[in-house]
């Protein structure tokens, strides 16, 4: 699971990007995040830089993230993370997206990410809401990326496992 967190504020003016060499930017396309970063992370391959960090994303509220993390993307207000999801016990097909002081609420349907004519993953949009209704929702948006099972498992193995079940 990869998450791209977007803030309305731009913090780049005060901080330098130490993870990338001078002259490089980290502005990956959706299919690159899935096919290169997320796929290689799941397979255990080494990634070229530590731009995408491992965190327990759902343990922290958005305001706990350091402003220096938001220095990527086209508007220099994005941060990228790898995180594991927690399933809700009573409903194993649902994922818990609660933090200490709020929750991430889904907005709309998942968008299929394709590379060529093949579906390689899904992208979901979430907005942060406070637990206290009077506070409303924050200026935080999350794009959650996940691999499509057919992209992770070769087609013949996927078909045999389905037949076996």
XYZ file of C-alpha atoms in Angstrom:
165
model
C 0.000 0.000 0.000
C 1.401 3.372 -0.952
C -0.077 6.684 0.031
C 0.504 10.123 -1.417
C -0.497 12.792 1.061
C -1.272 16.288 -0.219
C -1.423 19.450 1.863
C -2.862 22.801 0.815
C 0.220 24.556 2.172
C 3.556 24.605 0.355
C 6.526 24.198 2.671
C 9.313 23.852 0.094
C 10.671 27.365 0.517
C 12.239 26.549 3.899
C 13.589 23.047 3.246
C 15.951 21.317 0.848
C 15.451 17.868 -0.606
C 18.268 15.744 0.847
C 17.031 12.399 -0.551
C 17.606 13.205 -4.238
C 20.728 14.493 -5.996
C 20.765 18.130 -7.076
C 18.817 18.602 -10.312
C 16.406 15.712 -9.745
C 12.711 15.913 -8.877
C 10.382 13.216 -7.610
C 7.216 13.584 -9.686
C 6.159 10.021 -10.522
C 3.114 9.186 -12.590
C 0.467 6.914 -11.109
C 1.531 3.871 -13.128
C 5.178 4.452 -12.125
C 4.266 4.512 -8.431
C 2.518 1.173 -8.813
C 4.679 -0.680 -11.338
C 8.059 0.446 -10.066
C 7.899 1.556 -6.430
C 5.016 -0.430 -4.924
C 5.645 -3.612 -6.924
C 9.377 -3.609 -6.081
C 8.642 -2.866 -2.419
C 6.252 -5.827 -2.156
C 8.722 -8.121 -3.942
C 11.511 -7.015 -1.564
C 13.721 -5.375 -4.188
C 15.873 -2.383 -3.324
C 14.528 1.040 -4.313
C 16.825 3.736 -5.743
C 16.268 6.288 -2.969
C 14.505 6.754 0.342
C 12.020 9.295 -1.020
C 9.135 6.928 -0.214
C 9.455 6.111 3.492
C 7.912 3.321 5.599
C 5.560 4.559 8.321
C 2.468 3.488 10.230
C 0.356 6.009 8.341
C -2.919 5.323 10.136
C -1.370 5.769 13.580
C -0.566 9.444 12.949
C -2.821 12.410 12.285
C -1.861 14.497 9.225
C -0.632 17.433 11.316
C 1.985 15.138 12.931
C 3.877 14.863 9.657
C 6.913 17.084 9.374
C 6.532 20.059 7.005
C 9.862 19.117 5.380
C 8.252 15.902 4.066
C 5.980 17.913 1.740
C 8.415 18.795 -1.003
C 7.459 16.556 -3.927
C 4.940 16.635 -6.737
C 4.146 19.384 -9.209
C 3.149 21.945 -6.575
C 5.781 20.870 -4.008
C 3.144 19.953 -1.443
C 3.113 16.141 -1.605
C 4.688 13.415 0.528
C 4.906 9.720 -0.355
C 4.791 6.799 2.093
C 4.558 3.024 2.251
C 2.221 1.686 4.915
C 0.471 -1.518 5.856
C -3.285 -1.565 6.175
C -5.290 -2.925 9.096
C -8.414 -4.926 8.372
C -11.495 -4.496 10.540
C -12.065 -7.749 12.445
C -15.801 -7.971 11.958
C -15.576 -7.264 8.233
C -12.407 -8.755 6.790
C -12.887 -7.083 3.414
C -12.840 -3.571 4.933
C -9.754 -1.616 5.918
C -9.543 0.534 9.039
C -8.440 4.088 8.271
C -8.775 5.719 11.695
C -6.127 7.869 13.355
C -5.973 9.164 16.923
C -8.103 12.269 16.289
C -9.924 11.532 13.060
C -10.416 9.255 10.098
C -9.867 9.105 6.340
C -13.155 9.041 4.447
C -13.341 7.676 0.926
C -14.520 9.994 -1.842
C -15.917 8.304 -4.919
C -14.972 5.050 -6.586
C -11.522 3.583 -7.014
C -9.824 4.564 -10.267
C -8.170 1.808 -12.274
C -4.542 2.539 -13.147
C -3.445 1.097 -16.464
C -0.098 0.718 -18.134
C -0.805 0.210 -21.789
C -3.997 -1.833 -21.916
C -3.311 -3.790 -18.700
C -4.801 -2.860 -15.300
C -1.929 -2.775 -12.809
C -3.513 -1.151 -9.765
C -6.118 1.016 -8.109
C -6.083 4.593 -6.850
C -8.502 5.742 -4.163
C -9.105 9.271 -2.904
C -9.590 10.012 0.813
C -10.241 13.216 2.765
C -9.307 13.605 6.434
C -12.195 14.274 8.840
C -11.895 15.132 12.529
C -13.723 12.983 15.098
C -15.322 16.129 16.512
C -17.992 17.116 13.922
C -17.654 20.845 14.657
C -14.085 20.793 13.298
C -15.297 19.474 9.923
C -12.610 18.145 7.650
C -9.016 19.251 7.250
C -7.005 20.444 4.294
C -5.611 16.956 3.813
C -6.182 14.643 0.872
C -4.707 11.158 0.469
C -4.343 9.170 -2.723
C -4.037 5.495 -1.830
C -2.438 3.161 -4.365
C -2.720 -0.626 -4.353
C -1.632 -3.380 -6.731
C -4.140 -5.311 -8.788
C -3.791 -9.047 -7.917
C -3.347 -10.010 -11.575
C -0.309 -7.710 -11.796
C 1.359 -9.257 -8.745
C 0.638 -12.914 -9.535
C 1.317 -14.344 -13.016
C -1.886 -15.096 -14.948
C -1.517 -18.951 -15.097
C -0.957 -19.193 -11.308
C -3.890 -16.915 -10.621
C -6.182 -19.062 -12.788
C -5.035 -22.345 -11.130
C -5.509 -20.953 -7.615
C -9.011 -19.786 -8.447
C -9.870 -23.204 -9.902
C -8.471 -24.918 -6.779
C -10.666 -22.836 -4.479
